[in-house]
Amino acid sequence: MALSFCGNDRGSKAYSVDKGVLDNGCFVDALNLVPHVFLLFITFPILFIGWGSQSSKVQIHHNTWLHFPGHNLRWILTFTLLFVHVCEIAEGIVSNTQMESNHLHLFMPALMGFIAATTSVVYYHNIETANFPKLLLALFIYWILAFITKMIKLWKFAEASLGVQQLRFCITALLVVLYGLLMAVEINVIRVRKYVFFANPQRVKPPEDLQDLGVRFLQPFVNLLSKATYWWMNPLIIGAHKRPIELKKIGKLPIAMRALTNYMRLKDSYEEQRQKTEDPDKSPSIWKSMYRAFGGSILLSSTFRYMADLLGFAGPLCISGITANMTFGVYFMSSTELLQNTSVLAVLLFLALVLQRTFLQASYYVTIETGINLRGALLAMIYNKILRLSTSNMSMGEMTLGQINNLVAIETNQLMWFLFLCPNLWAMPVQIIMGVILLYYLLGNSALIGAGVILLLAPVQYLIATKLADTQKSTLDYSTDRLKKTTEILKGIKLLKLYAWDNIFCDRVEETREKELTSLKTFALYTSMSIFMNAAIPIAAVLATFVTHAYVEEVRLSPAKAFASLALFHILVTPLFLLSTVVRFAVKALVRYCTEAQRKHRNVHVSRGRQEIQIPWGCECSHTNLHLKGQLTMIVGQVGCGKSSLLLAMLGEMQTTSGKVYWSNGPSVALVKNRYSVAYAAQKSWLLNATVEENITFGSPFNKQRYKAVIDACSLQPDIDLLPFGDQTEIGERGINLSGGQRQRICVARALYQNTNIVFLDDPFSALDIHLSDHLMQEGILKFLQDDKRTVVLVTHKLQYLIHADWIIAMKDGSLLREGTLKDIQTHDVELYEHWKTLMNRQDQELEKTEMESQTTLERKTLRRAFYSREAKNQIDDEDEEEEVEEDDDDNMSTTTSRRSKIPWKMCCRYLSSGGFLMVFLMVSSKLAKHSVMVAIDYWLAAWTSSNQSLADPFHRSYVPVFIILCGAAIALCLITSLTVEFLGVAAATNLHHNLLNKIIHAPIRFFDVTPLGQILNRFSADTNIIDQHIPQTLESLTRSTLLCLSAIGVIAFVTPSFLIALVPLAVAFYFIQKYFRVASKDLQDLDDSTQLPLLCHFSETAEGLTTIRAFRHEARFKQRMLELTDTNDTAYLFLSAANRWLEVRTDYLGAVIVLTAAVAAIWTSSQSGLVGLGLTYALTVTNYLNWVVRNLADLEVQMAAVKKVNSFLSTESENYEGSMDVSQVPEDWPQHGEIKIQDLCVRYDTMLKPVLKHVNAHINPGQKVGICGRTGSGKSSLSLAFFNMVDVFEGKIVIDGIDICKLPLQTLRSRLSIILQDPVLFSGSIRLNLDPECTCTDDRLWEALEIAQLKNMVKALPGGLDAVVTEGGENFSVGQRQLFCLARAFVRKSSILIMDEATASIDMATENILQKVVMTAFADRTVVTIAHRVHTILTADLVIVMKRGSIMEYGTPEILMEQEDGLFASFVKADM
């Protein structure tokens, strides 16, 4: 019988028990089987019954999960137990080969033990999730039995005087210890849970998080195995294939990870420090508080990291062992002998790799979680700080929005990254030292030379890394600048086109882009140097070491040593490269943070410039003002006399230099600090990124009746009806762009809706036309607010409302001019009253109008236009996208799946072709050459070390020169590949941006009406940034790691062809892992991006609306919102990093399997030892690079979306700039006279839309002043655009001084006419740039223009005169002043035709008078076409054209038209009197 339990050697007494039963070794081994069999018999039925009951597919919900005491310890012990069992099996099998016949008892019990241990942990897991501890008794009994049987075996071994030298003795002793410990763990569970032998077992509830079904992030709650392999992520990642992951799917964060929890942790440790410090001025160190709050996790992560790094060295040592022991000798069963068995070493190598990777991923995960927690805490800290910023800080530019965004988006993330890299900081030196010691042990002195090369080149790497950081910073500055200029161009695109300045401003952007590209090229150079150093240093080190070894050492280099040291060099390079990055990052983060901390602790309160209001009259003013309860107080005065500042001072937003503001809260009088909420509508309207309804209710409970009343009072209903989702439409930065008047009315509605005693309205009528103002005054302020008996303070320019005021305050130059009722002022200050009266007459108009053209209707019109066109465009876009994807496919589940897992090859080709074919060819060929040479080097090394020549043999030396040449070639190729990839990227970025900018600037104006500004800006900011900086690096990394993996697999297959059989299942597994991961990763990446945006927006929104938020006293609500947004973003980020860990664990395990199969194949085929070493070294690199392949693929896929988006804009059509006439045919001074003939003109905005002007005919003589009026949508503005050929003229023509304008080149036409638009547009730069960007005029001409526009004195007073700074959008001038600048701009261009498009719509009376005067005098000899907003502005015109529905209804002088009593013009004038 060949197989018998105790073996049947000749003459053996295997079955005799003469000396007593226990003295028979075989019987003792049989006894050891009993506990294992017992456990399997008991647990299998229970598990099957359990699974059977669950088989109805009812998933036990995770709210029953909890961990029994000692959970993690039990898992660790069980894994150790499994490992020891594996050793026992190995020892048994190896010993068995020594015997004459097979002795099953040597390894059979160990095998059963292995199965039982596995079962025990599965059984435990099921009991734990079902929370049914009574069943643990079975395990308890098993541990006791196993402990006893093993004890007997150990005792018998000791009697037979076997000791530590014998491996079997050690294993048995280890098992006794492990079973004992597991028994102790079980007793502890009984002690804590009291589930047996006790009268009242302890009821345990699962953690609070798990009872909340919204929590889906289960990492803290699952068992140890699932924690280590991210098994709980499987349903999410595999499910992503069927339908995209949405926010609902990732749920909420567990409580311990929420921003509030972490903020409290950080704050507590901060406060604790503050109490400990003696010196009150010294602020506590933020670093110490961070360490106190989060130090524990960092230490844990570092521990994992150390374990992983030490295990990393097992690889090279096992290679050395396997390669050395490829000679087959005899076995002595001592402890060392087992380690000389190559198969055992292969298994050990596999286990070491698996463990190393598990620890490494655990370390990453813990640091990332800590980093996220820290970021949440810091964001909450910064937000609280922002809420306490003083207004002057914001307006004086000490804290700009940019800085705040920077803090939130970049700096907190940098700190988070610093934390991720922290464990590396202390793990790396250890890794390097260990590596050098091992190398020395393998190679002797020549190893030190190789290590020396690495260490000498490390500072160079550090230098390159610092340079990289600096370059990146300067690139960032340039791109911010470029973006700012681009934004301005896009916002003022209409003006630029009308003035033919688009190319000038386009060149401004190109100029900045040039600087940015220079910086990018430097960046590319340094990046490629850094990549080159990484690739070249190991080659140089290997070269130095082996050549020295060949000439210096007496001993021949064996394959074992050569390949072990090769693997070690590869291990060494990574920490050195990372060290430079980490050190740089750490230094940067420290510097940033220290300055931040200082900035944080100085509570900023500075005030400069015009913000500083002297309130010597503060006391009387505030008392007279606000003791009048339920009164309407109006504040009037000229632009810039301090009306708004007075309101802000009352709200406590200003620095009072003297005087106090008192609020009476009921009976008591309080200072500003403790006042109630005040409803406040600021002058510059401020909206939230939320629905219209949320903007109006602003956190107050919704009351339908009140809401309706407010909407009617602000006449918002017609506007709401136009919105696609009514009042549920998103507005604000990212929502729909509303016009100024609509935004303002929403802000006023917000103030009216709030239930506060006091309402402050700062110039609520400024952007409204007359009807709306009157309606708002009557319905909103007089009726709605006065009925509620609320105190109202109103700042206004509309003097006709003064009659309604209970109290009037007149201001001038920051001080009080007069106060009292209108009667008081009439009697005491006659002059002022008269001045007001004349202005009032100009303004005063009756309410019973027959609706003339009004600004509101205009706004509604643009809104409507924007929507229709946007919907149309969206439909077209959607159709395009549908077409791109397989056209004829049924859109069922499978196609969406395949569509989502496809790699965008088309876009990759598009990107590469932008870089130029030469670069692509260079890149591909150099990459292939480089990797071939790298393989050649290693192959040569294998051949060299395996050759059996003696040292004296000249042939042995002949290996050296070839080796040197190969290494030199490899280093050169490394340089070439790294340079080509980076510069390919720069070339592509240059072309794509250049084309994009030109396409967009030259697009027809219609394109800007239908494409949201944000969308265009995104192409220039985020997408361009990705194309500039991210794609080249991803591409480089992807090609490198793919080629490395392929060359490795090729080498292994060459060494051991049988490996190819195992490769098939591995490849299939890899394919599915990457396929599932890429889809899930893309979704999670999108979620991370889409949740980050609202968070950033919320920060900038808060900073912009500080005064409003504080006036309403809504700080707490906004804080709450911030915490929610942070948590949502953190959830997405955590899931994303967990998905990355999921992938890495899996690809690492795959890599480990590849190493195992390569090793086993090598052992079985027993090939040449040098080649075996080669194969294993390559197999080890695969583990490092497999996950990079997948991650780079996933990244590239996300990044190629940017190319796709840019590409979609490159297909827009441009305006036809050429024209059919040559520029030389147009007279220099055309148009000399300014005669305009309009013949049968038909105009439309787009070929798909209806015409807006139908067969218009008119003749305007030189020098005539023409007024055009009509209701909304009558085509007045379209006519003004037709003069500039901005719209599609598809029939008829406009002839100016004998030339048909459609034949002219656009540049020529537009540069010869002038226009003043309704919205004044100024660009950042100097005043000179705004008046004359072409720089063709003399200073005298500019001063003359300013004088005409009555701005000369103001500009003279500014520092720098004509070169005085204009901030973005001209914010440093009032709206009236901006409009006057536009007038001066039109005058500088001395064209004989001026078109005024409702230019007086948004300015106060005084400014309007100036405008009228200038037009009459300065433009006396020019043709002026005015599109009238208020009819009285064109009563003095020479010719009036009345339009209706795109046709001319009446045409003639105002006098003649007035006589036709039933005519349109007459009715307009009546309404306007």
mmCIF file with all atom_site columns, N, CA and C in Angstrom, residues 390-437:
data_model
loop_
_atom_site.group_PDB
_atom_site.id
_atom_site.type_symbol
_atom_site.label_atom_id
_atom_site.label_alt_id
_atom_site.label_comp_id
_atom_site.label_asym_id
_atom_site.label_entity_id
_atom_site.label_seq_id
_atom_site.pdbx_PDB_ins_code
_atom_site.Cartn_x
_atom_site.Cartn_y
_atom_site.Cartn_z
_atom_site.occupancy
_atom_site.B_iso_or_equiv
_atom_site.pdbx_formal_charge
_atom_site.auth_seq_id
_atom_site.auth_comp_id
_atom_site.auth_asym_id
_atom_site.auth_atom_id
_atom_site.pdbx_PDB_model_num
ATOM 1   N N  . SER A 1 390 ? -13.556 91.883 7.963  1.00 0.00 ? 390 SER A N  1
ATOM 2   C CA . SER A 1 390 ? -14.262 93.161 7.888  1.00 0.00 ? 390 SER A CA 1
ATOM 3   C C  . SER A 1 390 ? -14.398 93.564 6.427  1.00 0.00 ? 390 SER A C  1
ATOM 4   N N  . THR A 1 391 ? -15.441 94.357 6.144  1.00 0.00 ? 391 THR A N  1
ATOM 5   C CA . THR A 1 391 ? -15.705 94.734 4.757  1.00 0.00 ? 391 THR A CA 1
ATOM 6   C C  . THR A 1 391 ? -14.513 95.455 4.169  1.00 0.00 ? 391 THR A C  1
ATOM 7   N N  . SER A 1 392 ? -13.849 96.270 5.000  1.00 0.00 ? 392 SER A N  1
ATOM 8   C CA . SER A 1 392 ? -12.744 97.039 4.442  1.00 0.00 ? 392 SER A CA 1
ATOM 9   C C  . SER A 1 392 ? -11.636 96.121 3.951  1.00 0.00 ? 392 SER A C  1
ATOM 10  N N  . ASN A 1 393 ? -11.453 94.963 4.621  1.00 0.00 ? 393 ASN A N  1
ATOM 11  C CA . ASN A 1 393 ? -10.410 94.046 4.135  1.00 0.00 ? 393 ASN A CA 1
ATOM 12  C C  . ASN A 1 393 ? -10.725 93.632 2.723  1.00 0.00 ? 393 ASN A C  1
ATOM 13  N N  . MET A 1 394 ? -12.022 93.362 2.498  1.00 0.00 ? 394 MET A N  1
ATOM 14  C CA . MET A 1 394 ? -12.387 92.864 1.179  1.00 0.00 ? 394 MET A CA 1
ATOM 15  C C  . MET A 1 394 ? -12.247 93.982 0.155  1.00 0.00 ? 394 MET A C  1
ATOM 16  N N  . SER A 1 395 ? -12.787 95.178 0.476  1.00 0.00 ? 395 SER A N  1
ATOM 17  C CA . SER A 1 395 ? -12.828 96.190 -0.577 1.00 0.00 ? 395 SER A CA 1
ATOM 18  C C  . SER A 1 395 ? -11.459 96.808 -0.793 1.00 0.00 ? 395 SER A C  1
ATOM 19  N N  . MET A 1 396 ? -10.592 96.749 0.228  1.00 0.00 ? 396 MET A N  1
ATOM 20  C CA . MET A 1 396 ? -9.273  97.342 0.034  1.00 0.00 ? 396 MET A CA 1
ATOM 21  C C  . MET A 1 396 ? -8.300  96.338 -0.568 1.00 0.00 ? 396 MET A C  1
ATOM 22  N N  . GLY A 1 397 ? -8.831  95.146 -0.851 1.00 0.00 ? 397 GLY A N  1
ATOM 23  C CA . GLY A 1 397 ? -7.985  94.173 -1.524 1.00 0.00 ? 397 GLY A CA 1
ATOM 24  C C  . GLY A 1 397 ? -6.946  93.533 -0.633 1.00 0.00 ? 397 GLY A C  1
ATOM 25  N N  . GLU A 1 398 ? -7.151  93.565 0.702  1.00 0.00 ? 398 GLU A N  1
ATOM 26  C CA . GLU A 1 398 ? -6.177  92.850 1.525  1.00 0.00 ? 398 GLU A CA 1
ATOM 27  C C  . GLU A 1 398 ? -6.451  91.366 1.463  1.00 0.00 ? 398 GLU A C  1
ATOM 28  N N  . MET A 1 399 ? -7.745  91.040 1.378  1.00 0.00 ? 399 MET A N  1
ATOM 29  C CA . MET A 1 399 ? -8.112  89.641 1.186  1.00 0.00 ? 399 MET A CA 1
ATOM 30  C C  . MET A 1 399 ? -8.934  89.661 -0.082 1.00 0.00 ? 399 MET A C  1
ATOM 31  N N  . THR A 1 400 ? -8.413  89.177 -1.184 1.00 0.00 ? 400 THR A N  1
ATOM 32  C CA . THR A 1 400 ? -9.241  89.213 -2.385 1.00 0.00 ? 400 THR A CA 1
ATOM 33  C C  . THR A 1 400 ? -9.948  87.877 -2.513 1.00 0.00 ? 400 THR A C  1
ATOM 34  N N  . LEU A 1 401 ? -10.938 87.853 -3.393 1.00 0.00 ? 401 LEU A N  1
ATOM 35  C CA . LEU A 1 401 ? -11.631 86.580 -3.655 1.00 0.00 ? 401 LEU A CA 1
ATOM 36  C C  . LEU A 1 401 ? -10.634 85.552 -4.149 1.00 0.00 ? 401 LEU A C  1
ATOM 37  N N  . GLY A 1 402 ? -9.676  86.031 -4.953 1.00 0.00 ? 402 GLY A N  1
ATOM 38  C CA . GLY A 1 402 ? -8.674  85.114 -5.485 1.00 0.00 ? 402 GLY A CA 1
ATOM 39  C C  . GLY A 1 402 ? -7.919  84.423 -4.376 1.00 0.00 ? 402 GLY A C  1
ATOM 40  N N  . GLN A 1 403 ? -7.538  85.217 -3.350 1.00 0.00 ? 403 GLN A N  1
ATOM 41  C CA . GLN A 1 403 ? -6.781  84.625 -2.247 1.00 0.00 ? 403 GLN A CA 1
ATOM 42  C C  . GLN A 1 403 ? -7.619  83.609 -1.512 1.00 0.00 ? 403 GLN A C  1
ATOM 43  N N  . ILE A 1 404 ? -8.889  83.940 -1.333 1.00 0.00 ? 404 ILE A N  1
ATOM 44  C CA . ILE A 1 404 ? -9.757  83.019 -0.592 1.00 0.00 ? 404 ILE A CA 1
ATOM 45  C C  . ILE A 1 404 ? -9.894  81.715 -1.374 1.00 0.00 ? 404 ILE A C  1
ATOM 46  N N  . ASN A 1 405 ? -10.117 81.850 -2.695 1.00 0.00 ? 405 ASN A N  1
ATOM 47  C CA . ASN A 1 405 ? -10.238 80.643 -3.512 1.00 0.00 ? 405 ASN A CA 1
ATOM 48  C C  . ASN A 1 405 ? -8.961  79.830 -3.467 1.00 0.00 ? 405 ASN A C  1
ATOM 49  N N  . ASN A 1 406 ? -7.835  80.565 -3.476 1.00 0.00 ? 406 ASN A N  1
ATOM 50  C CA . ASN A 1 406 ? -6.538  79.918 -3.408 1.00 0.00 ? 406 ASN A CA 1
ATOM 51  C C  . ASN A 1 406 ? -6.410  79.092 -2.141 1.00 0.00 ? 406 ASN A C  1
ATOM 52  N N  . LEU A 1 407 ? -6.797  79.741 -1.031 1.00 0.00 ? 407 LEU A N  1
ATOM 53  C CA . LEU A 1 407 ? -6.728  79.062 0.270  1.00 0.00 ? 407 LEU A CA 1
ATOM 54  C C  . LEU A 1 407 ? -7.541  77.778 0.232  1.00 0.00 ? 407 LEU A C  1
ATOM 55  N N  . VAL A 1 408 ? -8.757  77.907 -0.310 1.00 0.00 ? 408 VAL A N  1
ATOM 56  C CA . VAL A 1 408 ? -9.679  76.779 -0.238 1.00 0.00 ? 408 VAL A CA 1
ATOM 57  C C  . VAL A 1 408 ? -9.279  75.698 -1.226 1.00 0.00 ? 408 VAL A C  1
ATOM 58  N N  . ALA A 1 409 ? -8.965  76.111 -2.450 1.00 0.00 ? 409 ALA A N  1
ATOM 59  C CA . ALA A 1 409 ? -8.770  75.105 -3.494 1.00 0.00 ? 409 ALA A CA 1
ATOM 60  C C  . ALA A 1 409 ? -7.362  74.539 -3.476 1.00 0.00 ? 409 ALA A C  1
ATOM 61  N N  . ILE A 1 410 ? -6.373  75.397 -3.218 1.00 0.00 ? 410 ILE A N  1
ATOM 62  C CA . ILE A 1 410 ? -5.006  74.917 -3.396 1.00 0.00 ? 410 ILE A CA 1
ATOM 63  C C  . ILE A 1 410 ? -4.314  74.623 -2.077 1.00 0.00 ? 410 ILE A C  1
ATOM 64  N N  . GLU A 1 411 ? -4.372  75.610 -1.152 1.00 0.00 ? 411 GLU A N  1
ATOM 65  C CA . GLU A 1 411 ? -3.498  75.452 0.013  1.00 0.00 ? 411 GLU A CA 1
ATOM 66  C C  . GLU A 1 411 ? -3.956  74.339 0.942  1.00 0.00 ? 411 GLU A C  1
ATOM 67  N N  . THR A 1 412 ? -5.277  74.214 1.154  1.00 0.00 ? 412 THR A N  1
ATOM 68  C CA . THR A 1 412 ? -5.722  73.123 2.036  1.00 0.00 ? 412 THR A CA 1
ATOM 69  C C  . THR A 1 412 ? -5.371  71.793 1.399  1.00 0.00 ? 412 THR A C  1
ATOM 70  N N  . ASN A 1 413 ? -5.497  71.720 0.054  1.00 0.00 ? 413 ASN A N  1
ATOM 71  C CA . ASN A 1 413 ? -5.140  70.473 -0.618 1.00 0.00 ? 413 ASN A CA 1
ATOM 72  C C  . ASN A 1 413 ? -3.653  70.188 -0.491 1.00 0.00 ? 413 ASN A C  1
ATOM 73  N N  . GLN A 1 414 ? -2.847  71.269 -0.512 1.00 0.00 ? 414 GLN A N  1
ATOM 74  C CA . GLN A 1 414 ? -1.409  71.044 -0.383 1.00 0.00 ? 414 GLN A CA 1
ATOM 75  C C  . GLN A 1 414 ? -1.085  70.462 0.975  1.00 0.00 ? 414 GLN A C  1
ATOM 76  N N  . LEU A 1 415 ? -1.766  70.973 1.992  1.00 0.00 ? 415 LEU A N  1
ATOM 77  C CA . LEU A 1 415 ? -1.517  70.431 3.326  1.00 0.00 ? 415 LEU A CA 1
ATOM 78  C C  . LEU A 1 415 ? -1.917  68.974 3.375  1.00 0.00 ? 415 LEU A C  1
ATOM 79  N N  . MET A 1 416 ? -3.029  68.679 2.709  1.00 0.00 ? 416 MET A N  1
ATOM 80  C CA . MET A 1 416 ? -3.513  67.306 2.685  1.00 0.00 ? 416 MET A CA 1
ATOM 81  C C  . MET A 1 416 ? -2.460  66.421 2.007  1.00 0.00 ? 416 MET A C  1
ATOM 82  N N  . TRP A 1 417 ? -1.919  66.925 0.895  1.00 0.00 ? 417 TRP A N  1
ATOM 83  C CA . TRP A 1 417 ? -0.882  66.161 0.199  1.00 0.00 ? 417 TRP A CA 1
ATOM 84  C C  . TRP A 1 417 ? 0.337   65.984 1.072  1.00 0.00 ? 417 TRP A C  1
ATOM 85  N N  . PHE A 1 418 ? 0.651   67.035 1.809  1.00 0.00 ? 418 PHE A N  1
ATOM 86  C CA . PHE A 1 418 ? 1.817   66.947 2.685  1.00 0.00 ? 418 PHE A CA 1
ATOM 87  C C  . PHE A 1 418 ? 1.628   65.788 3.661  1.00 0.00 ? 418 PHE A C  1
ATOM 88  N N  . LEU A 1 419 ? 0.404   65.676 4.167  1.00 0.00 ? 419 LEU A N  1
ATOM 89  C CA . LEU A 1 419 ? 0.123   64.575 5.094  1.00 0.00 ? 419 LEU A CA 1
ATOM 90  C C  . LEU A 1 419 ? 0.289   63.225 4.394  1.00 0.00 ? 419 LEU A C  1
ATOM 91  N N  . PHE A 1 420 ? -0.168  63.149 3.122  1.00 0.00 ? 420 PHE A N  1
ATOM 92  C CA . PHE A 1 420 ? -0.045  61.879 2.404  1.00 0.00 ? 420 PHE A CA 1
ATOM 93  C C  . PHE A 1 420 ? 1.426   61.491 2.328  1.00 0.00 ? 420 PHE A C  1
ATOM 94  N N  . LEU A 1 421 ? 2.265   62.521 2.153  1.00 0.00 ? 421 LEU A N  1
ATOM 95  C CA . LEU A 1 421 ? 3.676   62.215 1.930  1.00 0.00 ? 421 LEU A CA 1
ATOM 96  C C  . LEU A 1 421 ? 4.449   62.075 3.234  1.00 0.00 ? 421 LEU A C  1
ATOM 97  N N  . CYS A 1 422 ? 3.797   62.461 4.335  1.00 0.00 ? 422 CYS A N  1
ATOM 98  C CA . CYS A 1 422 ? 4.474   62.426 5.635  1.00 0.00 ? 422 CYS A CA 1
ATOM 99  C C  . CYS A 1 422 ? 5.142   61.077 5.939  1.00 0.00 ? 422 CYS A C  1
ATOM 100 N N  . PRO A 1 423 ? 4.388   59.971 5.891  1.00 0.00 ? 423 PRO A N  1
ATOM 101 C CA . PRO A 1 423 ? 5.006   58.686 6.227  1.00 0.00 ? 423 PRO A CA 1
ATOM 102 C C  . PRO A 1 423 ? 6.255   58.436 5.382  1.00 0.00 ? 423 PRO A C  1
ATOM 103 N N  . ASN A 1 424 ? 6.222   58.913 4.113  1.00 0.00 ? 424 ASN A N  1
ATOM 104 C CA . ASN A 1 424 ? 7.406   58.720 3.275  1.00 0.00 ? 424 ASN A CA 1
ATOM 105 C C  . ASN A 1 424 ? 8.620   59.385 3.895  1.00 0.00 ? 424 ASN A C  1
ATOM 106 N N  . LEU A 1 425 ? 8.374   60.552 4.525  1.00 0.00 ? 425 LEU A N  1
ATOM 107 C CA . LEU A 1 425 ? 9.500   61.320 5.056  1.00 0.00 ? 425 LEU A CA 1
ATOM 108 C C  . LEU A 1 425 ? 10.324  60.484 6.018  1.00 0.00 ? 425 LEU A C  1
ATOM 109 N N  . TRP A 1 426 ? 9.652   59.790 6.944  1.00 0.00 ? 426 TRP A N  1
ATOM 110 C CA . TRP A 1 426 ? 10.470  59.008 7.869  1.00 0.00 ? 426 TRP A CA 1
ATOM 111 C C  . TRP A 1 426 ? 10.719  57.580 7.390  1.00 0.00 ? 426 TRP A C  1
ATOM 112 N N  . ALA A 1 427 ? 9.948   57.073 6.424  1.00 0.00 ? 427 ALA A N  1
ATOM 113 C CA . ALA A 1 427 ? 10.191  55.694 5.983  1.00 0.00 ? 427 ALA A CA 1
ATOM 114 C C  . ALA A 1 427 ? 11.380  55.620 5.027  1.00 0.00 ? 427 ALA A C  1
ATOM 115 N N  . MET A 1 428 ? 11.555  56.711 4.251  1.00 0.00 ? 428 MET A N  1
ATOM 116 C CA . MET A 1 428 ? 12.556  56.613 3.193  1.00 0.00 ? 428 MET A CA 1
ATOM 117 C C  . MET A 1 428 ? 13.993  56.464 3.664  1.00 0.00 ? 428 MET A C  1
ATOM 118 N N  . PRO A 1 429 ? 14.439  57.309 4.600  1.00 0.00 ? 429 PRO A N  1
ATOM 119 C CA . PRO A 1 429 ? 15.831  57.139 5.049  1.00 0.00 ? 429 PRO A CA 1
ATOM 120 C C  . PRO A 1 429 ? 16.097  55.692 5.470  1.00 0.00 ? 429 PRO A C  1
ATOM 121 N N  . VAL A 1 430 ? 15.150  55.084 6.202  1.00 0.00 ? 430 VAL A N  1
ATOM 122 C CA . VAL A 1 430 ? 15.331  53.701 6.664  1.00 0.00 ? 430 VAL A CA 1
ATOM 123 C C  . VAL A 1 430 ? 15.501  52.774 5.466  1.00 0.00 ? 430 VAL A C  1
ATOM 124 N N  . GLN A 1 431 ? 14.633  52.990 4.468  1.00 0.00 ? 431 GLN A N  1
ATOM 125 C CA . GLN A 1 431 ? 14.670  52.151 3.272  1.00 0.00 ? 431 GLN A CA 1
ATOM 126 C C  . GLN A 1 431 ? 16.033  52.265 2.586  1.00 0.00 ? 431 GLN A C  1
ATOM 127 N N  . ILE A 1 432 ? 16.511  53.501 2.483  1.00 0.00 ? 432 ILE A N  1
ATOM 128 C CA . ILE A 1 432 ? 17.781  53.724 1.787  1.00 0.00 ? 432 ILE A CA 1
ATOM 129 C C  . ILE A 1 432 ? 18.925  53.034 2.543  1.00 0.00 ? 432 ILE A C  1
ATOM 130 N N  . ILE A 1 433 ? 18.963  53.223 3.865  1.00 0.00 ? 433 ILE A N  1
ATOM 131 C CA . ILE A 1 433 ? 20.050  52.640 4.666  1.00 0.00 ? 433 ILE A CA 1
ATOM 132 C C  . ILE A 1 433 ? 20.033  51.114 4.559  1.00 0.00 ? 433 ILE A C  1
ATOM 133 N N  . MET A 1 434 ? 18.829  50.531 4.721  1.00 0.00 ? 434 MET A N  1
ATOM 134 C CA . MET A 1 434 ? 18.690  49.077 4.615  1.00 0.00 ? 434 MET A CA 1
ATOM 135 C C  . MET A 1 434 ? 19.195  48.591 3.254  1.00 0.00 ? 434 MET A C  1
ATOM 136 N N  . GLY A 1 435 ? 18.790  49.330 2.204  1.00 0.00 ? 435 GLY A N  1
ATOM 137 C CA . GLY A 1 435 ? 19.159  48.936 0.847  1.00 0.00 ? 435 GLY A CA 1
ATOM 138 C C  . GLY A 1 435 ? 20.666  48.902 0.674  1.00 0.00 ? 435 GLY A C  1
ATOM 139 N N  . VAL A 1 436 ? 21.327  49.964 1.170  1.00 0.00 ? 436 VAL A N  1
ATOM 140 C CA . VAL A 1 436 ? 22.781  50.042 1.003  1.00 0.00 ? 436 VAL A CA 1
ATOM 141 C C  . VAL A 1 436 ? 23.464  48.902 1.771  1.00 0.00 ? 436 VAL A C  1
ATOM 142 N N  . ILE A 1 437 ? 22.984  48.608 2.988  1.00 0.00 ? 437 ILE A N  1
ATOM 143 C CA . ILE A 1 437 ? 23.579  47.530 3.790  1.00 0.00 ? 437 ILE A CA 1
ATOM 144 C C  . ILE A 1 437 ? 23.477  46.197 3.037  1.00 0.00 ? 437 ILE A C  1
#
